[in-house]
CSV table of C-alpha atoms in Angstrom, one decimal:
chain,number,residue,atom,x,y,z
Y,5,MET,CA,-99.3,60.8,283.0
Y,6,ALA,CA,-101.7,63.3,284.7
Y,7,GLU,CA,-104.5,62.3,282.3
Y,8,LEU,CA,-103.9,58.6,282.9
Y,9,ALA,CA,-104.1,59.1,286.7
Y,10,ALA,CA,-107.3,61.1,286.3
Y,11,HIS,CA,-109.2,58.3,284.6
Y,12,VAL,CA,-108.5,55.5,287.1
Y,13,ALA,CA,-109.5,54.8,290.6
Y,14,PRO,CA,-107.3,56.1,293.5
Y,15,GLY,CA,-104.6,53.6,294.3
Y,16,THR,CA,-104.5,52.1,290.8
Y,17,ARG,CA,-101.0,51.2,289.8
Y,18,LEU,CA,-99.9,53.1,286.7
Y,19,GLY,CA,-96.7,51.3,286.0
Y,20,THR,CA,-93.0,51.7,286.8
Y,21,LYS,CA,-91.1,54.8,286.0
Y,22,ASP,CA,-89.4,53.2,283.0
Y,23,GLU,CA,-92.7,51.9,281.7
Y,24,LEU,CA,-94.3,55.3,281.9
Y,25,ARG,CA,-91.4,57.2,280.6
Y,26,SER,CA,-91.3,54.9,277.6
Y,27,ARG,CA,-95.0,55.3,277.1
Y,28,CYS,CA,-94.7,59.1,277.3
Y,29,GLY,CA,-91.7,59.2,274.9
Y,30,VAL,CA,-89.8,61.8,276.9
Y,31,SER,CA,-86.2,62.0,278.3
Y,32,VAL,CA,-85.3,61.0,281.8
Y,33,GLY,CA,-84.9,64.6,282.9
Y,34,THR,CA,-88.2,65.7,281.5
Y,35,PHE,CA,-90.0,62.7,283.1
Y,36,ASN,CA,-88.4,63.2,286.5
Y,37,GLU,CA,-89.3,66.9,286.5
Y,38,THR,CA,-92.9,66.1,285.5
Y,39,LEU,CA,-93.1,63.4,288.1
Y,40,ARG,CA,-91.9,65.8,290.8
Y,41,LEU,CA,-94.6,68.3,289.9
Y,42,LEU,CA,-97.3,65.7,289.8
Y,43,GLN,CA,-96.3,64.5,293.3
Y,44,THR,CA,-96.3,68.1,294.5
Y,45,ARG,CA,-99.8,68.5,293.1
Y,46,GLY,CA,-101.0,65.2,294.7
Y,47,VAL,CA,-101.8,63.5,291.4
Y,48,VAL,CA,-99.5,60.5,291.8
Y,49,THR,CA,-97.7,58.7,294.6
Y,50,VAL,CA,-94.5,56.6,294.4
Y,51,GLN,CA,-94.1,53.3,296.2
Y,52,ARG,CA,-90.8,51.4,296.3
Y,53,GLY,CA,-90.1,47.7,296.6
Y,54,PRO,CA,-91.7,44.6,295.0
Y,55,GLY,CA,-95.0,45.6,293.3
Y,56,GLY,CA,-94.1,49.2,293.6
Y,57,GLY,CA,-94.2,52.0,291.0
Y,58,LEU,CA,-96.4,54.9,290.4
Y,59,PHE,CA,-100.0,55.0,291.6
Y,60,ALA,CA,-102.9,57.3,291.2
Y,61,ALA,CA,-103.4,59.4,294.3
Y,62,GLU,CA,-106.7,60.3,296.0
Y,63,GLN,CA,-108.4,63.1,294.1
Y,64,THR,CA,-108.3,66.0,296.6
Y,65,PRO,CA,-110.2,69.2,295.9
Y,66,MET,CA,-106.9,70.8,294.8
Y,67,THR,CA,-106.2,67.9,292.4
Y,68,ARG,CA,-109.7,68.2,290.9
Y,69,LEU,CA,-109.1,71.9,290.5
Y,70,ALA,CA,-105.9,71.3,288.5
Y,71,HIS,CA,-107.6,68.7,286.3
Y,72,SER,CA,-110.5,71.2,285.7
Y,73,VAL,CA,-108.0,73.8,284.4
Y,74,LEU,CA,-106.3,71.3,282.2
Y,75,ALA,CA,-109.6,70.2,280.8
Y,76,LEU,CA,-110.4,73.6,279.4
Y,77,ASP,CA,-110.9,74.0,275.7
Y,78,ALA,CA,-107.9,74.7,273.6
Y,79,SER,CA,-109.6,77.8,272.1
Y,80,ARG,CA,-107.7,81.0,272.0
Y,81,GLY,CA,-110.1,82.5,274.5
Y,82,ASP,CA,-109.4,79.9,277.1
Y,83,VAL,CA,-105.7,80.1,276.6
Y,84,ALA,CA,-105.8,83.9,276.9
Y,85,GLN,CA,-107.8,83.7,280.1
Y,86,ALA,CA,-105.4,81.1,281.5
Y,87,LEU,CA,-102.4,83.3,280.6
Y,88,ARG,CA,-104.0,86.3,282.3
Y,89,ILE,CA,-104.7,84.4,285.5
Y,90,ARG,CA,-101.2,82.7,285.4
Y,91,ASN,CA,-99.6,86.1,285.2
Y,92,ALA,CA,-101.7,87.5,288.0
Y,93,LEU,CA,-100.3,84.7,290.2
Y,94,GLU,CA,-96.7,85.4,289.3
Y,95,PRO,CA,-96.1,88.1,292.0
Y,96,LEU,CA,-97.4,85.7,294.7
Y,97,LEU,CA,-95.1,82.9,293.6
Y,98,TRP,CA,-92.0,85.2,293.5
Y,99,GLN,CA,-92.9,86.7,296.8
Y,100,ASP,CA,-93.1,83.3,298.3
Y,101,ALA,CA,-89.7,82.5,296.7
Y,102,LEU,CA,-88.3,85.6,298.4
Y,103,TRP,CA,-89.4,84.2,301.7
Y,104,HIS,CA,-88.7,80.5,301.3
Y,105,ALA,CA,-86.1,79.9,298.6
Y,106,SER,CA,-83.0,78.0,299.8
Y,107,PRO,CA,-79.5,78.3,298.3
Y,108,ALA,CA,-80.2,75.0,296.6
Y,109,ASP,CA,-83.5,76.4,295.1
Y,110,VAL,CA,-81.6,79.4,293.7
Y,111,LYS,CA,-79.0,77.1,292.2
Y,112,ASP,CA,-81.6,75.0,290.5
Y,113,LEU,CA,-83.1,78.1,289.0
Y,114,GLN,CA,-79.7,79.2,287.8
Y,115,VAL,CA,-79.3,75.8,286.1
Y,116,ARG,CA,-82.6,76.3,284.3
Y,117,LEU,CA,-81.4,79.7,283.2
Y,118,GLU,CA,-78.5,78.0,281.5
Y,119,GLY,CA,-80.9,76.0,279.5
Y,120,MET,CA,-82.7,79.2,278.4
Y,121,ALA,CA,-79.4,80.9,277.6
Y,122,ALA,CA,-78.3,77.9,275.4
Y,123,ALA,CA,-81.6,78.0,273.5
Y,124,ALA,CA,-81.4,81.8,273.1
Y,125,ALA,CA,-77.8,81.5,271.8
Y,126,SER,CA,-78.9,78.9,269.2
Y,127,GLY,CA,-82.1,80.7,268.3
Y,128,ASP,CA,-84.2,77.6,269.1
Y,129,ALA,CA,-87.5,79.2,270.0
Y,130,ASP,CA,-89.3,75.9,270.8
Y,131,GLU,CA,-86.5,74.8,273.2
Y,132,PHE,CA,-86.5,78.3,274.7
Y,133,VAL,CA,-90.2,78.1,275.6
Y,134,LEU,CA,-89.7,74.6,277.2
Y,135,ALA,CA,-86.7,75.9,279.2
Y,136,ASN,CA,-88.8,78.8,280.3
Y,137,TRP,CA,-91.5,76.4,281.4
Y,138,ARG,CA,-89.0,74.5,283.5
Y,139,LEU,CA,-87.8,77.6,285.2
Y,140,HIS,CA,-91.3,78.8,286.1
Y,141,ALA,CA,-92.4,75.3,287.3
Y,142,ARG,CA,-89.3,75.2,289.6
Y,143,VAL,CA,-90.3,78.6,291.0
Y,144,ALA,CA,-93.8,77.2,291.7
Y,145,ASP,CA,-92.2,74.3,293.5
Y,146,ILE,CA,-90.7,76.6,296.1
Y,147,THR,CA,-93.9,77.9,297.6
Y,148,PRO,CA,-95.3,76.0,300.6
Y,149,ASN,CA,-98.8,77.0,299.4
Y,150,SER,CA,-99.9,73.8,297.7
Y,151,LEU,CA,-103.1,75.4,296.4
Y,152,LEU,CA,-101.1,78.2,294.7
Y,153,CYS,CA,-98.6,75.7,293.3
Y,154,SER,CA,-101.3,73.4,291.9
Y,155,LEU,CA,-103.3,76.1,290.3
Y,156,TYR,CA,-100.3,77.9,288.8
Y,157,VAL,CA,-98.7,74.7,287.4
Y,158,ALA,CA,-102.1,73.6,285.9
Y,159,LEU,CA,-102.4,77.0,284.2
Y,160,LEU,CA,-98.8,76.9,283.1
Y,161,GLU,CA,-99.3,73.5,281.5
Y,162,LEU,CA,-102.5,74.7,279.7
Y,163,VAL,CA,-100.8,77.8,278.3
Y,164,GLU,CA,-97.6,76.0,277.2
Y,165,ARG,CA,-99.5,73.1,275.7
Y,166,HIS,CA,-101.5,75.4,273.4
Y,167,ALA,CA,-99.3,78.4,272.9
Y,168,LEU,CA,-95.9,77.0,272.1
Y,169,GLU,CA,-94.5,79.9,270.2
Y,170,VAL,CA,-92.6,83.1,270.9
Y,171,ARG,CA,-94.1,86.2,269.4
Y,172,PRO,CA,-91.8,89.3,269.4
Y,173,GLN,CA,-93.2,92.8,269.2
Y,174,ALA,CA,-93.5,94.4,265.8
Y,175,GLY,CA,-90.1,95.5,264.5
Y,176,VAL,CA,-88.2,93.3,266.9
Y,177,SER,CA,-86.4,90.2,265.6
Y,178,LEU,CA,-87.1,86.8,267.1
Y,179,ALA,CA,-83.5,86.3,268.2
Y,180,HIS,CA,-83.4,89.8,269.9
Y,181,HIS,CA,-86.7,89.1,271.6
Y,182,ILE,CA,-85.6,85.7,273.0
Y,183,ARG,CA,-82.3,87.2,274.2
Y,184,ASP,CA,-84.2,90.0,276.0
Y,185,ARG,CA,-86.6,87.5,277.6
Y,186,TRP,CA,-83.6,85.5,278.9
Y,187,GLN,CA,-82.0,88.6,280.3
Y,188,LEU,CA,-85.2,89.5,282.1
Y,189,HIS,CA,-85.5,86.1,283.7
Y,190,ALA,CA,-81.8,86.1,284.6
Y,191,ALA,CA,-82.3,89.5,286.4
Y,192,MET,CA,-85.3,88.1,288.2
Y,193,VAL,CA,-83.3,85.2,289.6
Y,194,ASP,CA,-80.4,87.5,290.5
Y,195,ALA,CA,-82.8,89.7,292.5
Y,196,LEU,CA,-84.1,86.6,294.2
Y,197,ASP,CA,-80.6,85.5,295.1
Y,198,GLU,CA,-79.9,89.0,296.5
Y,199,ARG,CA,-83.2,89.1,298.3
Y,200,ASP,CA,-84.0,92.4,296.6
Y,201,GLY,CA,-87.8,92.3,296.8
Y,202,GLU,CA,-88.4,95.7,295.3
Y,203,THR,CA,-86.3,95.0,292.2
Y,204,LEU,CA,-87.8,91.5,291.9
Y,205,LEU,CA,-91.4,92.6,291.9
Y,206,ARG,CA,-90.7,95.4,289.5
Y,207,LEU,CA,-89.1,92.8,287.1
Y,208,VAL,CA,-92.1,90.5,287.6
Y,209,ALA,CA,-94.4,93.3,286.5
Y,210,GLU,CA,-92.2,93.8,283.4
Y,211,HIS,CA,-92.5,90.0,282.8
Y,212,ASP,CA,-96.3,90.1,282.4
Y,213,THR,CA,-97.1,88.6,279.0
Y,214,THR,CA,-100.9,89.0,279.1
Y,215,ALA,CA,-101.0,91.1,276.0
Y,216,ALA,CA,-99.8,88.4,273.7
Y,217,VAL,CA,-100.8,84.8,273.9
Y,218,GLY,CA,-97.8,82.6,273.3
Y,219,GLU,CA,-95.1,85.1,274.3
Y,220,GLU,CA,-92.8,84.1,277.0
């Protein structure tokens, strides 16, 4: 949907939600989550009523920046650089979450943790990565800093699009690694809920995955 909006003039009607969801071949939940993020990033707008639907938004500097990130080559070097920058932005996002997260925001994060827990319990690595993506995208949605949100989500999309695998450390089973990653994210959300900034930022540092592209 982002690529479609990027190749048409601002104000161009892209279609109805049902038309675009069918075209993208995704579930209602996934489509709505993506739509919310694209609206936050200023990529699309929604108009209701007769003739309404989704429309390409004006390409602001932040939107062009996000598109530039997504246009990077899928080479390992580009993905590794994107992962490094994404991880560098993590402390800023979680710090903003400490200041701005509402009880409803925390509840949403806990719901996404449940998806990660279910994937970890079943050993479904692909679904675990997707659930992890949804959690981080929701954290990005909390910050009032639209530039930070746009850049982070664009980097997140690039990394997840080209590094959809979980790589445990040598000697660690995949199932154990996934469980550990879920527990780490659960502890991060708990610290956020308790407004324990010191613990949260320590956990965010532990969460840094720069060393291994594809690890979540």
